Short mmCIF file of C-alpha atoms and ligand atoms in Angstrom, two decimals:
data_model
loop_
_atom_site.label_atom_id
_atom_site.label_comp_id
_atom_site.label_asym_id
_atom_site.label_seq_id
_atom_site.Cartn_x
_atom_site.Cartn_y
_atom_site.Cartn_z
CA MET A 1 -33.20 11.63 8.01
CA ILE A 2 -30.81 13.53 9.79
CA THR A 3 -32.45 17.21 9.62
CA GLN A 4 -29.77 20.39 10.20
CA THR A 5 -31.01 21.89 12.82
CA LYS A 6 -29.95 18.11 14.39
CA VAL A 7 -26.60 18.81 13.85
CA SER A 8 -26.56 22.27 14.47
CA ASP A 9 -28.03 21.46 18.39
CA ILE A 10 -25.39 18.51 18.77
CA PHE A 11 -22.82 20.81 17.33
CA ASN A 12 -23.78 23.45 20.17
CA ARG A 13 -23.79 20.97 22.87
CA GLN A 14 -21.01 19.65 22.40
CA ARG A 15 -19.57 23.05 21.68
CA GLN A 16 -20.95 24.05 25.69
CA PHE A 17 -19.73 21.12 27.40
CA PHE A 18 -16.03 21.59 26.17
CA SER A 19 -15.86 25.17 27.00
CA ALA A 20 -17.43 23.79 30.24
CA GLY A 21 -13.51 22.51 30.96
CA LYS A 22 -14.55 19.08 32.26
CA THR A 23 -12.48 17.51 29.21
CA LYS A 24 -9.20 18.97 30.64
CA ASN A 25 -8.92 16.48 32.60
CA VAL A 26 -6.96 13.62 32.91
CA GLU A 27 -8.68 11.62 35.32
CA PHE A 28 -12.00 12.32 33.26
CA ARG A 29 -10.00 10.76 30.07
CA ILE A 30 -9.84 7.77 31.64
CA GLU A 31 -12.93 7.14 32.59
CA GLN A 32 -14.59 8.05 29.43
CA LEU A 33 -11.92 5.14 28.00
CA LYS A 34 -11.69 3.02 30.43
CA ASN A 35 -15.59 3.20 29.26
CA LEU A 36 -15.27 2.78 25.65
CA GLU A 37 -12.98 -0.46 26.30
CA GLN A 38 -16.00 -1.98 28.95
CA ALA A 39 -18.40 -0.90 25.82
CA ILE A 40 -17.02 -3.06 23.35
CA GLU A 41 -16.12 -5.43 25.61
CA VAL A 42 -19.48 -6.68 26.48
CA ASN A 43 -21.12 -5.27 23.00
CA LYS A 44 -18.45 -8.31 21.20
CA GLY A 45 -21.33 -10.35 20.04
CA LEU A 46 -23.65 -7.96 18.98
CA ILE A 47 -20.32 -5.85 16.66
CA ILE A 48 -19.36 -9.53 15.44
CA LYS A 49 -23.45 -10.22 14.40
CA ALA A 50 -23.04 -6.51 12.15
CA LEU A 51 -20.17 -7.47 10.44
CA LYS A 52 -21.16 -10.83 9.87
CA ALA A 53 -24.12 -8.84 8.03
CA ASP A 54 -22.40 -6.59 6.76
CA LEU A 55 -19.32 -8.34 5.53
CA ASN A 56 -19.75 -12.01 6.22
CA LYS A 57 -16.53 -10.97 8.27
CA PRO A 58 -15.65 -14.06 9.66
CA GLY A 59 -15.39 -13.80 13.84
CA PHE A 60 -12.11 -13.66 13.96
CA GLU A 61 -11.78 -11.02 11.45
CA ALA A 62 -13.96 -9.29 13.90
CA TYR A 63 -12.33 -10.12 16.71
CA PHE A 64 -9.26 -9.14 15.80
CA GLU A 65 -10.46 -5.43 14.70
CA MET A 66 -11.69 -4.83 18.09
CA MET A 67 -8.79 -6.02 19.39
CA GLY A 68 -7.16 -3.47 17.33
CA VAL A 69 -9.50 -0.80 19.55
CA LEU A 70 -8.83 -2.66 22.88
CA SER A 71 -5.09 -2.50 23.16
CA GLU A 72 -5.39 1.59 21.83
CA ILE A 73 -7.17 1.77 24.71
CA LYS A 74 -5.25 0.10 26.34
CA TYR A 75 -1.75 1.75 25.30
CA ALA A 76 -3.61 5.26 25.72
CA VAL A 77 -4.56 4.98 28.88
CA LYS A 78 -1.06 3.46 30.25
CA ASN A 79 0.28 6.05 28.91
CA ILE A 80 -1.81 9.48 29.09
CA LYS A 81 -0.25 11.14 31.96
CA SER A 82 2.93 10.98 30.01
CA TRP A 83 1.53 13.16 27.10
CA THR A 84 -0.25 15.19 28.68
CA LYS A 85 2.51 16.81 30.62
CA ALA A 86 3.32 19.68 29.92
CA GLN A 87 6.69 20.18 28.45
CA LYS A 88 9.30 22.21 29.72
CA ILE A 89 12.04 23.54 27.18
CA GLY A 90 14.84 25.16 27.46
CA THR A 91 15.10 29.42 27.35
CA PRO A 92 17.79 31.49 25.21
CA PHE A 93 20.15 33.41 27.03
CA HIS A 94 18.46 36.78 27.22
CA GLN A 95 15.31 35.03 28.81
CA PHE A 96 17.01 34.84 32.26
CA LEU A 97 15.20 33.92 34.90
CA SER A 98 12.18 32.70 33.16
CA SER A 99 10.34 28.87 32.39
CA ALA A 100 9.21 27.65 29.03
CA LYS A 101 6.83 25.01 28.49
CA VAL A 102 4.54 23.49 26.17
CA TYR A 103 1.54 22.74 27.35
CA LYS A 104 -1.33 20.12 25.23
CA GLU A 105 -4.31 21.14 24.87
CA PRO A 106 -7.30 20.05 23.19
CA LEU A 107 -8.63 21.24 20.00
CA GLY A 108 -12.36 21.45 20.70
CA VAL A 109 -15.08 19.20 19.08
CA VAL A 110 -14.28 16.90 15.73
CA LEU A 111 -15.83 15.37 13.63
CA ILE A 112 -14.55 11.80 12.54
CA ILE A 113 -15.68 10.00 8.96
CA GLY A 114 -15.74 6.43 8.57
CA PRO A 115 -15.50 4.35 5.80
CA TRP A 116 -16.95 0.50 5.24
CA ASN A 117 -13.68 -2.31 5.68
CA TYR A 118 -13.24 -1.91 8.62
CA PRO A 119 -15.74 0.08 10.36
CA ILE A 120 -15.82 -0.34 14.05
CA ASN A 121 -11.48 0.25 14.07
CA LEU A 122 -11.60 2.59 11.61
CA MET A 123 -14.01 5.07 13.59
CA LEU A 124 -13.46 4.11 17.31
CA VAL A 125 -9.23 4.03 17.14
CA PRO A 126 -9.48 7.55 16.26
CA LEU A 127 -12.58 8.60 18.71
CA VAL A 128 -8.93 7.02 21.32
CA GLY A 129 -7.24 10.23 20.29
CA ALA A 130 -10.28 12.13 20.26
CA ILE A 131 -10.69 11.32 23.36
CA ALA A 132 -7.23 11.04 25.25
CA ALA A 133 -6.36 14.39 24.29
CA GLY A 134 -9.91 15.91 25.04
CA ASN A 135 -12.43 17.02 22.61
CA CYS A 136 -15.72 16.42 21.75
CA SER A 137 -16.70 14.02 19.33
CA ILE A 138 -18.96 13.18 16.56
CA LEU A 139 -18.85 10.70 14.56
CA LYS A 140 -20.76 10.10 11.07
CA PRO A 141 -19.97 6.20 10.31
CA SER A 142 -20.32 5.17 6.66
CA GLU A 143 -23.69 4.39 5.59
CA ILE A 144 -22.54 1.73 2.89
CA ALA A 145 -21.23 -0.58 5.92
CA SER A 146 -25.67 0.14 7.73
CA HIS A 147 -25.17 -2.83 10.59
CA THR A 148 -22.16 -2.00 11.59
CA SER A 149 -23.13 1.47 11.63
CA SER A 150 -26.39 1.03 13.29
CA VAL A 151 -24.01 -1.08 16.23
CA ILE A 152 -21.84 1.64 16.50
CA ALA A 153 -24.66 4.78 17.53
CA GLU A 154 -26.16 2.07 19.59
CA ILE A 155 -23.13 1.70 21.74
CA ILE A 156 -22.03 4.99 21.90
CA GLN A 157 -25.54 6.23 22.62
CA LYS A 158 -25.75 3.73 25.51
CA THR A 159 -22.72 4.99 26.92
CA PHE A 160 -21.36 8.43 26.51
CA ASP A 161 -23.19 12.00 26.97
CA PRO A 162 -24.10 12.91 23.90
CA SER A 163 -22.83 16.45 24.29
CA PHE A 164 -19.58 15.02 24.77
CA ILE A 165 -19.80 12.24 21.55
CA ALA A 166 -22.92 11.45 19.48
CA VAL A 167 -23.05 9.49 16.58
CA ILE A 168 -24.92 10.83 13.56
CA GLU A 169 -26.41 8.21 11.26
CA GLY A 170 -26.33 8.82 7.67
CA GLY A 171 -24.53 9.19 4.31
CA VAL A 172 -23.86 12.01 1.38
CA GLU A 173 -26.07 14.37 2.62
CA THR A 174 -25.31 13.46 6.29
CA SER A 175 -21.86 14.40 5.64
CA LYS A 176 -22.30 17.95 3.27
CA GLU A 177 -24.26 18.95 6.74
CA LEU A 178 -21.82 17.53 8.96
CA LEU A 179 -19.12 19.76 6.88
CA SER A 180 -20.72 22.53 7.24
CA GLU A 181 -20.38 23.25 10.77
CA SER A 182 -16.71 25.33 12.06
CA PHE A 183 -15.72 21.96 13.74
CA ASP A 184 -11.65 22.76 15.06
CA HIS A 185 -10.98 19.16 13.86
CA ILE A 186 -12.11 17.04 10.96
CA PHE A 187 -10.12 13.42 10.90
CA PHE A 188 -11.40 11.69 7.31
CA THR A 189 -10.65 7.92 6.55
CA GLY A 190 -12.36 6.57 3.06
CA GLY A 191 -11.16 7.61 -0.92
CA THR A 192 -8.73 9.57 -2.50
CA ASP A 193 -11.71 11.97 -4.69
CA ILE A 194 -14.21 12.52 -1.36
CA GLY A 195 -10.58 13.12 1.20
CA LYS A 196 -10.92 16.10 -1.86
CA ILE A 197 -14.22 17.10 -1.31
CA VAL A 198 -13.68 16.92 2.71
CA MET A 199 -10.27 19.09 2.54
CA SER A 200 -12.18 22.09 -0.17
CA SER A 201 -15.03 21.83 2.70
CA ALA A 202 -12.79 22.28 5.89
CA ALA A 203 -11.33 25.31 3.95
CA GLN A 204 -14.30 27.38 4.26
CA ASN A 205 -13.91 27.57 8.12
CA LEU A 206 -10.26 26.94 8.28
CA THR A 207 -10.51 23.20 9.89
CA PRO A 208 -7.35 21.09 9.99
CA VAL A 209 -7.95 17.57 8.48
CA THR A 210 -6.44 14.91 8.54
CA LEU A 211 -7.10 12.85 5.29
CA GLU A 212 -6.00 8.81 5.94
CA LEU A 213 -6.76 7.54 1.92
CA GLY A 214 -5.93 4.51 0.03
CA GLY A 215 -3.45 4.03 -2.81
CA LYS A 216 -1.92 0.82 -5.00
CA SER A 217 0.16 -0.41 -2.16
CA PRO A 218 2.90 -2.09 -3.59
CA CYS A 219 5.18 -5.69 -2.21
CA ILE A 220 7.96 -6.35 -3.88
CA VAL A 221 9.45 -10.15 -3.13
CA ASP A 222 12.92 -10.39 -3.92
CA ASP A 223 14.99 -14.19 -3.70
CA ASN A 224 17.19 -14.77 -0.05
CA VAL A 225 13.61 -15.26 1.47
CA ASN A 226 11.40 -17.44 3.30
CA ILE A 227 9.01 -18.69 0.04
CA GLU A 228 6.65 -20.36 2.34
CA TYR A 229 6.75 -17.43 5.33
CA THR A 230 6.43 -14.60 2.70
CA ALA A 231 3.96 -16.12 0.75
CA LYS A 232 1.38 -17.11 3.52
CA ARG A 233 1.85 -13.48 4.70
CA ILE A 234 0.36 -11.98 1.25
CA VAL A 235 -2.22 -14.35 1.24
CA TRP A 236 -2.89 -13.18 4.86
CA GLY A 237 -2.74 -9.76 4.00
CA LYS A 238 -3.81 -9.73 0.52
CA PHE A 239 -7.06 -12.16 0.85
CA SER A 240 -7.62 -11.23 4.96
CA ASN A 241 -11.51 -8.94 4.64
CA ALA A 242 -11.43 -10.02 1.12
CA GLY A 243 -9.21 -8.06 0.08
CA GLN A 244 -11.04 -4.37 1.11
CA THR A 245 -8.14 -3.51 3.25
CA CYS A 246 -6.25 -0.12 3.24
CA THR A 247 -3.29 -1.83 3.23
CA ALA A 248 -3.41 -4.76 2.18
CA PRO A 249 -0.96 -5.71 -0.62
CA ASP A 250 -2.50 -4.09 -3.56
CA TYR A 251 0.21 -5.88 -6.52
CA LEU A 252 3.03 -8.05 -6.56
CA LEU A 253 6.59 -7.38 -7.33
CA VAL A 254 8.75 -10.57 -7.32
CA LYS A 255 11.92 -10.71 -8.37
CA LYS A 256 11.66 -12.95 -11.55
CA ASN A 257 13.96 -15.91 -10.40
CA ILE A 258 11.93 -17.11 -7.69
CA LYS A 259 8.27 -16.16 -9.15
CA LYS A 260 7.14 -19.75 -10.27
CA GLU A 261 8.50 -20.92 -7.11
CA LEU A 262 6.65 -17.87 -5.06
CA LEU A 263 3.44 -18.18 -7.25
CA ASN A 264 3.21 -21.75 -6.81
CA SER A 265 3.22 -21.09 -2.43
CA ILE A 266 0.85 -18.62 -2.97
CA LYS A 267 -1.93 -20.88 -4.57
CA LYS A 268 -0.76 -24.00 -2.06
CA HIS A 269 -1.27 -21.14 0.47
CA ILE A 270 -5.18 -19.91 -0.55
CA GLN A 271 -6.49 -23.81 -0.54
CA LYS A 272 -4.84 -24.36 2.88
CA PHE A 273 -6.56 -21.36 3.87
CA TYR A 274 -9.40 -20.96 2.43
CA GLY A 275 -10.07 -24.82 1.02
CA GLU A 276 -10.76 -26.38 -3.03
CA GLU A 277 -13.56 -23.77 -2.59
CA PRO A 278 -13.39 -20.75 -0.76
CA SER A 279 -17.11 -19.89 -1.51
CA LYS A 280 -17.50 -22.39 1.18
CA SER A 281 -15.28 -21.47 4.21
CA HIS A 282 -15.91 -19.54 6.90
CA SER A 283 -12.77 -17.39 6.85
CA TYR A 284 -13.78 -15.77 4.07
CA ALA A 285 -15.65 -12.19 3.88
CA ARG A 286 -17.76 -11.38 1.04
CA ILE A 287 -17.42 -7.96 -1.20
CA ILE A 288 -19.62 -5.06 0.17
CA ASN A 289 -21.95 -3.96 -2.54
CA GLN A 290 -22.58 -4.72 -6.21
CA ARG A 291 -21.96 -1.57 -7.03
CA HIS A 292 -17.64 -2.78 -5.73
CA PHE A 293 -18.56 -6.28 -7.09
CA SER A 294 -19.02 -4.98 -11.21
CA ARG A 295 -15.68 -2.78 -10.92
CA LEU A 296 -13.99 -6.31 -9.00
CA SER A 297 -15.21 -7.99 -11.57
CA GLN A 298 -14.51 -5.73 -14.57
CA LEU A 299 -10.22 -5.87 -13.45
CA LEU A 300 -10.87 -9.84 -13.72
CA LYS A 301 -11.01 -9.42 -17.56
CA ASP A 302 -6.55 -8.70 -17.14
CA GLY A 303 -3.66 -10.38 -17.95
CA GLU A 304 -4.18 -14.34 -16.90
CA ILE A 305 -5.96 -15.66 -14.00
CA PHE A 306 -3.55 -17.89 -12.09
CA VAL A 307 -5.63 -18.79 -9.82
CA GLY A 308 -9.38 -17.97 -8.60
CA GLY A 309 -11.39 -15.71 -10.83
CA ASP A 310 -14.99 -17.44 -9.73
CA THR A 311 -17.58 -14.96 -8.91
CA ASN A 312 -21.38 -15.06 -7.49
CA LEU A 313 -23.08 -11.99 -7.93
CA GLU A 314 -26.07 -13.12 -6.04
CA GLU A 315 -23.60 -14.16 -3.04
CA LEU A 316 -20.85 -10.78 -3.61
CA TYR A 317 -18.63 -13.46 -3.76
CA ILE A 318 -14.96 -13.24 -5.89
CA ALA A 319 -12.93 -15.82 -5.02
CA PRO A 320 -9.39 -15.19 -4.11
CA THR A 321 -7.60 -14.49 -7.58
CA VAL A 322 -4.03 -14.62 -8.65
CA ILE A 323 -3.42 -12.45 -11.93
CA ASP A 324 -0.39 -12.98 -13.75
CA GLN A 325 1.21 -11.52 -17.28
CA VAL A 326 -0.45 -7.87 -16.11
CA SER A 327 0.74 -4.52 -18.25
CA TRP A 328 0.61 -1.10 -16.58
CA LYS A 329 -1.38 -0.49 -19.01
CA ASP A 330 -4.00 -3.13 -18.23
CA LYS A 331 -7.10 -1.17 -15.57
CA VAL A 332 -6.24 -3.76 -12.50
CA MET A 333 -2.98 -1.43 -12.27
CA GLN A 334 -4.32 1.76 -13.23
CA GLU A 335 -6.67 1.79 -10.13
CA GLU A 336 -6.39 0.93 -5.98
CA ILE A 337 -8.37 -3.30 -5.80
CA PHE A 338 -9.70 -2.93 -2.86
CA GLY A 339 -11.11 -6.26 -3.05
CA PRO A 340 -8.94 -9.79 -3.41
CA ILE A 341 -7.19 -10.31 -6.74
CA LEU A 342 -3.67 -9.63 -7.04
CA PRO A 343 -1.76 -8.97 -10.01
CA VAL A 344 1.95 -9.85 -10.13
CA LEU A 345 4.39 -8.10 -11.85
CA GLU A 346 7.91 -8.96 -12.54
CA TYR A 347 11.69 -7.51 -12.04
CA THR A 348 15.53 -8.40 -12.41
CA HIS A 349 17.15 -5.83 -10.38
CA LEU A 350 16.11 -4.77 -7.28
CA SER A 351 16.59 -0.31 -8.94
CA GLU A 352 13.50 -1.56 -11.90
CA ALA A 353 11.09 -2.49 -8.93
CA ILE A 354 11.91 1.33 -7.32
CA ASP A 355 11.59 2.64 -10.42
CA LEU A 356 8.79 1.19 -10.48
CA VAL A 357 7.65 2.05 -7.40
CA ASN A 358 8.77 5.66 -7.90
CA LYS A 359 6.97 6.48 -11.36
CA GLN A 360 3.47 5.63 -9.39
CA PRO A 361 1.49 8.31 -6.67
CA LYS A 362 3.02 7.89 -3.29
CA PRO A 363 1.31 4.84 -1.73
CA LEU A 364 -0.04 4.27 2.46
CA ALA A 365 2.12 1.39 2.99
CA LEU A 366 4.90 -0.44 1.05
CA TYR A 367 6.33 -4.06 1.78
CA PHE A 368 9.29 -5.59 0.42
CA PHE A 369 10.02 -8.93 1.96
CA SER A 370 14.37 -9.52 1.79
CA ILE A 371 16.85 -10.63 4.46
CA ASN A 372 19.74 -8.59 2.66
CA LYS A 373 19.18 -5.72 5.01
CA LYS A 374 21.39 -3.42 2.14
CA ASN A 375 18.98 -4.10 0.13
CA GLN A 376 15.93 -2.66 3.12
CA GLU A 377 18.18 0.22 3.59
CA LEU A 378 18.18 0.75 -0.12
CA VAL A 379 13.83 0.43 -0.66
CA LEU A 380 13.55 2.64 2.35
CA GLN A 381 16.15 4.83 0.91
CA GLU A 382 15.19 5.24 -2.53
CA THR A 383 11.22 4.89 -2.17
CA ALA A 384 8.23 6.62 -0.44
CA SER A 385 4.97 5.28 1.38
CA GLY A 386 3.42 6.35 4.80
CA GLY A 387 4.49 3.12 6.64
CA VAL A 388 6.67 0.43 6.09
CA CYS A 389 6.44 -3.50 6.66
CA ILE A 390 10.04 -5.75 6.06
CA ASN A 391 9.52 -9.85 5.58
CA ASP A 392 5.61 -9.56 6.88
CA THR A 393 2.36 -7.33 5.24
CA VAL A 394 -0.27 -5.57 7.42
CA MET A 395 1.44 -6.31 10.47
CA HIS A 396 2.77 -3.20 11.48
CA LEU A 397 -1.04 -1.00 12.06
CA THR A 398 -0.91 -3.51 15.25
CA VAL A 399 1.77 -1.84 17.06
CA PRO A 400 -0.09 1.13 18.82
CA ALA A 401 3.47 2.75 19.08
CA LEU A 402 4.28 2.98 15.32
CA PRO A 403 2.00 6.51 13.72
CA PHE A 404 -0.05 5.69 11.04
CA GLY A 405 -1.05 8.06 7.71
CA GLY A 406 -0.38 8.18 4.03
CA VAL A 407 1.82 10.45 3.03
CA GLY A 408 0.98 12.60 -0.66
CA ALA A 409 -2.12 11.03 -2.60
CA SER A 410 -2.40 8.57 0.28
CA GLY A 411 -3.19 11.45 2.98
CA PHE A 412 -1.40 13.08 5.73
CA GLY A 413 -1.61 13.76 9.25
CA ARG A 414 -0.84 10.22 11.73
CA TYR A 415 -2.94 8.12 14.34
CA HIS A 416 -2.76 6.06 16.87
CA GLY A 417 -0.27 5.56 20.07
CA LYS A 418 0.56 9.18 20.59
CA ALA A 419 0.58 10.12 17.01
CA GLY A 420 -3.69 9.96 17.63
CA PHE A 421 -3.52 11.77 20.29
CA ASP A 422 -1.25 14.67 18.83
CA THR A 423 -3.28 14.76 15.92
CA PHE A 424 -6.38 15.53 18.29
CA SER A 425 -3.96 18.18 20.52
CA TYR A 426 -2.24 21.82 19.50
CA GLN A 427 0.97 22.62 21.20
CA ARG A 428 0.13 25.74 23.18
CA GLY A 429 3.79 27.39 23.55
CA VAL A 430 4.14 29.46 27.14
CA LEU A 431 7.00 31.65 28.72
CA ASN A 432 6.42 32.36 32.05
CA LYS A 433 9.00 35.95 33.44
CA SER A 434 10.22 36.62 36.68
CA PHE A 435 9.92 40.09 37.93
CA LEU A 436 13.52 39.94 39.52
CA LEU A 437 15.24 41.15 36.73
CA ASP A 438 13.88 43.53 33.60
CA LEU A 439 16.91 44.56 31.30
CA ASN A 440 16.51 48.26 30.10
CA TRP A 441 18.12 46.50 26.21
CA ARG A 442 14.94 46.25 24.26
CA TYR A 443 12.55 49.39 25.47
CA PRO A 444 13.33 52.53 23.72
CA PRO A 445 14.72 55.16 23.29
CA TYR A 446 17.26 52.04 21.24
CA LEU A 447 21.10 52.22 21.84
CA GLU A 448 21.34 53.11 18.10
CA LYS A 449 19.28 56.25 18.22
CA LYS A 450 20.97 57.40 21.87
CA LYS A 451 24.31 57.56 19.12
CA HIS A 452 22.45 59.94 16.94
P1 NAD B 1 -14.98 7.13 0.81
O1 NAD B 1 -14.39 8.06 0.67
O2 NAD B 1 -16.68 6.41 -0.05
O3 NAD B 1 -16.95 6.72 2.06
C1 NAD B 1 -16.07 7.59 3.32
C2 NAD B 1 -17.18 7.95 3.89
O4 NAD B 1 -17.08 9.69 3.33
C3 NAD B 1 -17.53 7.31 3.86
O5 NAD B 1 -18.88 7.56 5.38
C4 NAD B 1 -19.29 8.30 3.34
O6 NAD B 1 -20.34 8.38 4.04
C5 NAD B 1 -18.49 9.68 3.56
N1 NAD B 1 -18.71 10.36 2.22
C6 NAD B 1 -19.13 10.03 0.99
N2 NAD B 1 -19.06 10.57 -0.21
C7 NAD B 1 -19.33 11.58 0.46
C8 NAD B 1 -19.88 13.34 -0.07
N3 NAD B 1 -19.47 13.75 -1.66
N4 NAD B 1 -18.84 14.34 1.12
C9 NAD B 1 -18.76 13.71 1.88
N5 NAD B 1 -18.71 12.79 2.59
C10 NAD B 1 -18.87 12.10 1.79
O7 NAD B 1 -14.74 5.54 1.06
P2 NAD B 1 -15.22 4.23 1.72
O8 NAD B 1 -15.61 3.68 0.12
O9 NAD B 1 -15.47 3.94 2.52
O10 NAD B 1 -13.86 3.35 1.45
C11 NAD B 1 -12.95 2.97 1.00
C12 NAD B 1 -11.72 4.09 0.76
O11 NAD B 1 -11.50 4.00 2.44
C13 NAD B 1 -10.90 2.93 -0.13
O12 NAD B 1 -10.12 4.17 -0.52
C14 NAD B 1 -9.84 2.86 0.90
O13 NAD B 1 -8.09 2.89 0.58
C15 NAD B 1 -10.19 4.15 2.15
N6 NAD B 1 -9.00 4.28 3.46
C16 NAD B 1 -8.15 4.00 3.89
C17 NAD B 1 -7.76 3.62 4.90
C18 NAD B 1 -7.30 4.24 5.71
O14 NAD B 1 -6.39 4.14 6.74
N7 NAD B 1 -5.66 5.39 4.57
C19 NAD B 1 -8.90 2.59 6.11
C20 NAD B 1 -9.33 2.57 4.76
C21 NAD B 1 -10.08 2.66 4.44
#
């Protein structure tokens, strides 16, 4: 087990490394980003194997997860010079003959704590922002995806000086030890309850936090859509990684008059994607552990199963499942599902769907399928969520220029692209005065006094 001495030792070495100023150099940051890119390329096989061992993650989904990191690296390398450039600001008239600039400064030594569901992406994409902004980083991957945690540790150790980037593996105790250090930023991805613990620990050191949390992301379907594409996109977003995706559509709110047609198409696409027996499909992942398997099995008791429902504890398998006839009182509608279960609710008027969504805590993502621009605008205007994807699910995450994060109970702070760079930087306002002129109006004795 990792000891407090070891945590403090690595932390202090990183403090010294940061103080030496090496990370301030933009060329150094670019070189490190390229080293990370190279390390992922070289170790693709190891990563795929580890994700398979932890989640039975299909090779393509593992590849997709890595692609997310690689495209963030490319985007950062391409844009880092413009992001780091000091920004000239106009000055008011009374600051005549001066100039003002905003500098983007690194924060220092940062801590990144990750979850188990996309253990590579959710550990390394924040790291891209931290490197680009010029920080030293300690990574704490989830102990639950233990194979991937070891691979991350191995890759980072082979690639970086631990005084610059280090991985500390472990569970809750290790996390707690790390949280007692005085980091300059903590970037946490995980559940809401643990997010609260992280935030209160961070408060002891006045450390700013980014909390990337979860919640129930709604998927609303209007009656004017291409049913085939809608069904395909929902099935993909919901059942990839066996539903263990923070932005997966949690529940479906479908307009009553197309419900039957949409559900039949969803059923057809589940069969097309995963076959008659999804347990034999090489494209379908498994539940991470017994605890989550039992939790999800309980949720299958709600409503009426429209498709799926099969489980196998030995294989940690839960079939892609759609549940009809659920109500908000059911357990499946009271907690984040985070598994391959899609409850279905219906609405008659769009305003009903909007009201239902607004009665829940603000979600991480909101999906709306409709070709009606007015309805699209209405949903955007009258709801709140971390992000939105119209006429698709999950794909908004793949656009590096779109800031990603939650709002309210789904978290706060943003990353991906420049938003990640900004999260790991602070803005330093600098006013630079001239000696050519020095107006006396601000110096005592003040004008008012002179009058008396
Ligand atoms: P979790 O909160 O249980 O664990 C996340 C991390 O926190 C792990 O590294 C774990 O070791 C650590 N941890 C656990 N208990 C701790 C404690 N008491 N003190 C300090 N650290 C502790 O989350 P999880 O089960 O790994 O992931 C699932 C949750 O994460 C879901 O709610 C999901 O929605 C959310 N999530 C959010 C995003 C996002 O981008 N917003 C992405 C993925 C997952």
